[in-house]
Structure formats: C-alpha cells, structure tokens
CSV table of C-alpha atoms in Angstrom, one decimal:
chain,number,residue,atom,x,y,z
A,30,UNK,CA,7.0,30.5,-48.5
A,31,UNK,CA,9.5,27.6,-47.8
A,32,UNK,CA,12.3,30.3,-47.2
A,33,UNK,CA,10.1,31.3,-44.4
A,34,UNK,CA,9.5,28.4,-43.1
A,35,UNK,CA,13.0,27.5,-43.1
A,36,UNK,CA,13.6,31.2,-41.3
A,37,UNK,CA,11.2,29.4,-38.8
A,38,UNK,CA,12.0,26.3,-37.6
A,39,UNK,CA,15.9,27.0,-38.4
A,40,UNK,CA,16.9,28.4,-34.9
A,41,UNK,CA,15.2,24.9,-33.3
A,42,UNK,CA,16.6,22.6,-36.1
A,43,UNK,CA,20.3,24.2,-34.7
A,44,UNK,CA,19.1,23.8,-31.2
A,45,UNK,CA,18.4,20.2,-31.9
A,46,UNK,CA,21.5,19.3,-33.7
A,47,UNK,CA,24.0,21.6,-31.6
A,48,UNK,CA,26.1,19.8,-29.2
A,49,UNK,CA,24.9,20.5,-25.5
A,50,UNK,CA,26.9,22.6,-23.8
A,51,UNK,CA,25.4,22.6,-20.3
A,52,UNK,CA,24.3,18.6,-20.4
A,53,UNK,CA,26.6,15.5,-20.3
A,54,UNK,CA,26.8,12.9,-23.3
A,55,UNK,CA,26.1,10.0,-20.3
A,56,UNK,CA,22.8,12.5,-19.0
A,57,UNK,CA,21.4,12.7,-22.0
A,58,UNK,CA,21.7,9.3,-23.0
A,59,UNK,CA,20.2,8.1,-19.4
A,60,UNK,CA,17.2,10.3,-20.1
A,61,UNK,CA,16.9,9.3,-23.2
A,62,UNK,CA,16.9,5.9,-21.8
A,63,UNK,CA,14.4,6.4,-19.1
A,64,UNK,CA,11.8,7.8,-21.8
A,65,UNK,CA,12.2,4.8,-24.4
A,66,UNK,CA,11.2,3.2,-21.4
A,67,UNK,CA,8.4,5.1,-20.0
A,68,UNK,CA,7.6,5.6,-23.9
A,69,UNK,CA,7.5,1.3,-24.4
A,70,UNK,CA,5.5,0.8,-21.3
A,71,UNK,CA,3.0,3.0,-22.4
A,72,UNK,CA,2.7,1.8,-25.7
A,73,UNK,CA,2.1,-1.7,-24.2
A,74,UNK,CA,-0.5,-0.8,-21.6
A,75,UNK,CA,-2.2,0.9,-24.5
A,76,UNK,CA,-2.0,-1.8,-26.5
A,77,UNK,CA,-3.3,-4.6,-23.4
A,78,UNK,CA,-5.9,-2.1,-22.5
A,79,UNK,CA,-7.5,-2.6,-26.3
A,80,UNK,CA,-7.3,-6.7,-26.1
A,81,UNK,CA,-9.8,-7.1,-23.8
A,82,UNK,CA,-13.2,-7.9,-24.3
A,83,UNK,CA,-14.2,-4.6,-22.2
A,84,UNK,CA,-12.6,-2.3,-24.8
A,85,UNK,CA,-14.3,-4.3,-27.9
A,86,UNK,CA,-17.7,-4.1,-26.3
A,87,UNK,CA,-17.4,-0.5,-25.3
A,88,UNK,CA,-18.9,0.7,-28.7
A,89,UNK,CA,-22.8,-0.4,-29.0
A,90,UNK,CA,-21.9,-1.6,-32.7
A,91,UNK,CA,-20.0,-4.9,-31.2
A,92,UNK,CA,-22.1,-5.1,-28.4
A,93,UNK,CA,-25.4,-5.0,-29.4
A,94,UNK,CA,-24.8,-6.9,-32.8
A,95,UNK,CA,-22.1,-9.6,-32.4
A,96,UNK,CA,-20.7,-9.7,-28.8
A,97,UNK,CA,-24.8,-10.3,-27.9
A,98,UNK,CA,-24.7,-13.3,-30.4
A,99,UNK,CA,-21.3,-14.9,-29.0
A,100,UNK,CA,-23.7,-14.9,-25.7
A,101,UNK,CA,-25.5,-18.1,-26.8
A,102,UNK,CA,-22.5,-20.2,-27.8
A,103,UNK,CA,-20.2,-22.8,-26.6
A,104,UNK,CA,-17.3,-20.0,-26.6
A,105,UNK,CA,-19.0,-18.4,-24.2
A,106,UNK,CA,-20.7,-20.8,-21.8
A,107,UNK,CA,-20.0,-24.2,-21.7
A,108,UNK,CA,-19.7,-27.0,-19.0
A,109,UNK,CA,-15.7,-26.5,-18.5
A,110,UNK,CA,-16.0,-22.3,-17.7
A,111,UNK,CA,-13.5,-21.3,-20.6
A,112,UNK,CA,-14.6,-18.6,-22.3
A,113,UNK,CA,-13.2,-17.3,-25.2
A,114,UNK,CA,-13.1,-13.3,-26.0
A,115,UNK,CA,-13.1,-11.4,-28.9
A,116,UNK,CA,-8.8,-11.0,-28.5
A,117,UNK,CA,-8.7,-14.4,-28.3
A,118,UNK,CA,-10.4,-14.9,-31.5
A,119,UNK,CA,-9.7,-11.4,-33.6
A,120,UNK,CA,-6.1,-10.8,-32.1
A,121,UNK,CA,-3.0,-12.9,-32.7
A,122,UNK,CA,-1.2,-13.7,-29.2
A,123,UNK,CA,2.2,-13.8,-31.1
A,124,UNK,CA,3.8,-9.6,-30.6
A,125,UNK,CA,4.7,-8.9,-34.0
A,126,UNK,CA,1.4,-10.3,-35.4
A,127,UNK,CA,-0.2,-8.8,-32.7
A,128,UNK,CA,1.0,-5.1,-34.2
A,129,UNK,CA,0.1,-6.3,-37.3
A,130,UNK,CA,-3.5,-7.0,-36.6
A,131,UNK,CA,-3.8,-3.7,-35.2
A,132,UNK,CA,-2.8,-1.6,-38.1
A,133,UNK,CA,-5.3,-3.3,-39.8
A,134,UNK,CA,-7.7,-2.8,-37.5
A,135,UNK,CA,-7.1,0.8,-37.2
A,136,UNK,CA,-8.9,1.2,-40.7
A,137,UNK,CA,-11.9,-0.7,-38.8
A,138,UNK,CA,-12.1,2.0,-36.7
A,139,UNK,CA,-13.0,4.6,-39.7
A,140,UNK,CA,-16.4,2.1,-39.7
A,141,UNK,CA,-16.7,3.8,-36.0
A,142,UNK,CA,-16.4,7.0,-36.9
A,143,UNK,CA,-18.0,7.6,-40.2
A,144,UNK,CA,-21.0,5.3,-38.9
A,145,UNK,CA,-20.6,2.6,-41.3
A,146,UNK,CA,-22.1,0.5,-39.0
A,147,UNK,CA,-23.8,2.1,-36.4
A,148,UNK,CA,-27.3,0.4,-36.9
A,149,UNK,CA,-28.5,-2.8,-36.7
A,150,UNK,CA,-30.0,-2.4,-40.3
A,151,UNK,CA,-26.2,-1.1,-41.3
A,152,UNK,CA,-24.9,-3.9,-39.4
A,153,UNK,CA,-26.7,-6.5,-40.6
A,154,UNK,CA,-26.3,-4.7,-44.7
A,155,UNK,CA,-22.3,-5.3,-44.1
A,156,UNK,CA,-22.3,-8.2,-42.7
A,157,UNK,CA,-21.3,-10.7,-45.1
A,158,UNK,CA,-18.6,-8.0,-46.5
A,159,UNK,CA,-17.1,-7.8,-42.6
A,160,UNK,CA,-17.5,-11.8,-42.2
A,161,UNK,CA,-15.6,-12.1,-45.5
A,162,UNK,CA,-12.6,-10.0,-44.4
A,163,UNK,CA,-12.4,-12.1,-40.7
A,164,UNK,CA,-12.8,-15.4,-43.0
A,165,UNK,CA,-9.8,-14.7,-45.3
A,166,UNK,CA,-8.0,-13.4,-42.8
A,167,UNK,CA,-8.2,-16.4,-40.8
A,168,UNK,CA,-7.9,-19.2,-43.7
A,169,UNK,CA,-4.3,-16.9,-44.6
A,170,UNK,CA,-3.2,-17.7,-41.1
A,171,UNK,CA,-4.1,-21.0,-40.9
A,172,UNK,CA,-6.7,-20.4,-38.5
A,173,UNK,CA,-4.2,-19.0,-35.8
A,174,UNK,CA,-6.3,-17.8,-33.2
A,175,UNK,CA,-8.6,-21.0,-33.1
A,176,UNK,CA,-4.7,-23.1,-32.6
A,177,UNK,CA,-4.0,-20.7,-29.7
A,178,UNK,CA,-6.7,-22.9,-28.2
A,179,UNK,CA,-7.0,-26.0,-29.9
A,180,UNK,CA,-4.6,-27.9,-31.1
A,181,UNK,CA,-4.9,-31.1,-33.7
A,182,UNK,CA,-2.5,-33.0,-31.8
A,183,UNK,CA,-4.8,-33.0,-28.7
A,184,UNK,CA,-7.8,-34.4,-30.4
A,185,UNK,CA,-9.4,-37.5,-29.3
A,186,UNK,CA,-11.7,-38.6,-32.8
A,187,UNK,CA,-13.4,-40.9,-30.3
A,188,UNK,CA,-15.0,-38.2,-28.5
A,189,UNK,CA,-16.0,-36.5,-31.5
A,190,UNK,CA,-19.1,-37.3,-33.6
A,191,UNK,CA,-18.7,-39.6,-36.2
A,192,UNK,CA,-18.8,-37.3,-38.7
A,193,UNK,CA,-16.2,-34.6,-37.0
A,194,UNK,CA,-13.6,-37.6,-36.9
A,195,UNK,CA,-14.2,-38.2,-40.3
A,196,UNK,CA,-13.9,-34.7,-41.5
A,197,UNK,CA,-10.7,-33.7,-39.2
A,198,UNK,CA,-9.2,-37.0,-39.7
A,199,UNK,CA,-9.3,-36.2,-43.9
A,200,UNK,CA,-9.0,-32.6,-44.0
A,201,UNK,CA,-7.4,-30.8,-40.9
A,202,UNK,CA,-5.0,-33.2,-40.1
A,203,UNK,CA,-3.1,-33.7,-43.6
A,204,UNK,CA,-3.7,-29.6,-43.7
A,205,UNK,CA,-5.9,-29.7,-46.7
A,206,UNK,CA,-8.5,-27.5,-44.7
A,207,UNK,CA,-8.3,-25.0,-41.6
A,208,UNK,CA,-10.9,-24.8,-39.1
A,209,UNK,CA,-12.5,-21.8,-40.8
A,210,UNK,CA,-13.2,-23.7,-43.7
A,211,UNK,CA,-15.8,-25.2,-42.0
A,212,UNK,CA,-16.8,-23.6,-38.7
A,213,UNK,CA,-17.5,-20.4,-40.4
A,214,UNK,CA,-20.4,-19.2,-37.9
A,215,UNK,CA,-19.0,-20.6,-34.6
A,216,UNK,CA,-19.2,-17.9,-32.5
A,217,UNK,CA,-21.4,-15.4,-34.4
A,218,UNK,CA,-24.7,-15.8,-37.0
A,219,UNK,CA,-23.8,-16.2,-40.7
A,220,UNK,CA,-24.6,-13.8,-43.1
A,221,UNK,CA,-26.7,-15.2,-45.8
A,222,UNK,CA,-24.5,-17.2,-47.3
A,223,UNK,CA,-25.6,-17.3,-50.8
A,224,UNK,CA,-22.7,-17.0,-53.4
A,225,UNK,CA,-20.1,-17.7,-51.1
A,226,UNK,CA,-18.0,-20.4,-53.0
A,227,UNK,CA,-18.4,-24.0,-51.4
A,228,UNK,CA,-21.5,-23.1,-49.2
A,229,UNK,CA,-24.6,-25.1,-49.7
C-alpha cells in the first residue's frame, strides 16, 4: 500500500524538488515573496476580524448569556463613554500572546460545535468550570488585559473608597494580589461560588 502511494505522489514530489527549467531563480523567489505577503495579510485580517466584539457575539451562546450581562456594567456604560469589549478583556493586545490566546481558544470552539453550551440551562451548568478557566488564566498573567487599561501607577487612592485604597494600597501595589483576585465578577454574574478557595 505505501509502495503505491509512493508510485503516486512520486512524479509530483520530483516535480516539486526538480530545478525549474522554464522559471528564473529571482521569479520564483518574487512570487514566492508576493504570496508570503498576500498569505500574512490574510492571516492578520482573519485574525482582526475575530477580536471584535461583532465576531464574539455572533454565536447566541455569548450573546444571549454573557455579552447580555456585560450590558448592565460599568464596562459597558459609564459616565466617560469607554467601553470595554470582550478582546479587550479575553484577548492579549501583545502579537505573540495574542496567537497564543487563540490556540487556546480554538478548543473553545469544540464547546460551539458539539453544543456544550448551547442553552441557557447548559450555560449556566458550566459556568463556574468556564469562569474557573478565565480566572486562572488571568491570575497567571498578572491580570494583563485589565493593565491594558488600568494601570497601578495612575491610581489616585483619594478617589477611591476607603476601603479600595486600603486594599490596592496593601495588595496590588506590593504585587501580593492581581485584580482578579478580587474583581472576579466585574463584568459578568458569578457562578455560585461555593468551594472556590478564599470566597466567602
């Protein structure tokens, strides 16, 4: 069977590896440069066109179950008109993070297709599980996506609650906590929380 095979594909592995004979070296090689190109901007507009809010909503499982709860916080309305979007807060800005976050959610997508969690009943089942995986993900990268926007050194403590100075004054600014650690919940409902280590 591999003998046959071989039999096969051998006349186009020699075409492939066979010198040309009618084409330049410097033709090929601009060709070949001109479809890395067209190849790379591709790839990028395909990648843009999935790290926008449009493209995360398009399936009824973000919109109807979290996208609809993001409506009625402070990252999406609020008195200064920034909204943030689920990229902002699901995808790293950095490039090669950026790729990284997308493998991984590439296996999110099998939650799509199998229909994991394409009730609200489903939805609601996983959601501690899918919460769990965005928490540690977050708390590994020192809450990235919440820096892109907010940054330590920009605070003012004075007009913060007393409380909030306190608690970022003694936790996120010596780096003993990450703004996960306690705004699990800031954008989305929590799950019900019981058994999840240093939750009251």
């Amino acid at each position: 069977m591999i003998r046959r095979l071989w039999r096969f594909l051998q006349p186009y592995w020699l075409t492939l590896i066979r010198p040309s004979t009618s084409l330049s070296l410097g033709l090929l090689v601009v060709c070949g440069f001109i479809a890395g190109i067209i190849f790379w901007g591709g790839f990028n507009t395909a990648l843009e066109l999935t790290n926008t809010e449009r493209f995360c909503v398009s399936c009824h499982e973000m919109r109807d179950n979290v996208f609809a709860e993001l409506k009625d916080t402070i990252h999406y309305t609020n008195r200064s008109g920034v909204r943030a979007t689920c990229p902002d807060c699901h995808v790293p800005h950095n490039w090669t993070d950026k790729i990284a976050r997308k493998m991984q959610a590439s296996k999110e997508v099998w939650g799509k297709i199998f229909g994991t969690i394409n009730t609200r009943e489903k939805f609601v089942a996983m959601r501690l599980e899918l919460a769990q995986h965005e928490w540690v993900r977050l708390k590994a990268n020192n809450s990235l996506e919440c820096r892109n926007c907010h940054s330590a050194d920009s605070m003012d403590l004075t007009k913060q609650s007393e409380r909030a100075a306190i608690m970022h004054s003694r936790h996120l600014f010596p780096g003993e906590k990450t703004c996960i650690d306690c705004h699990k919940g800031i954008a989305h409902r929590l799950p019900n929380m019981a058994g999840v280590p240093g939750w009251n």
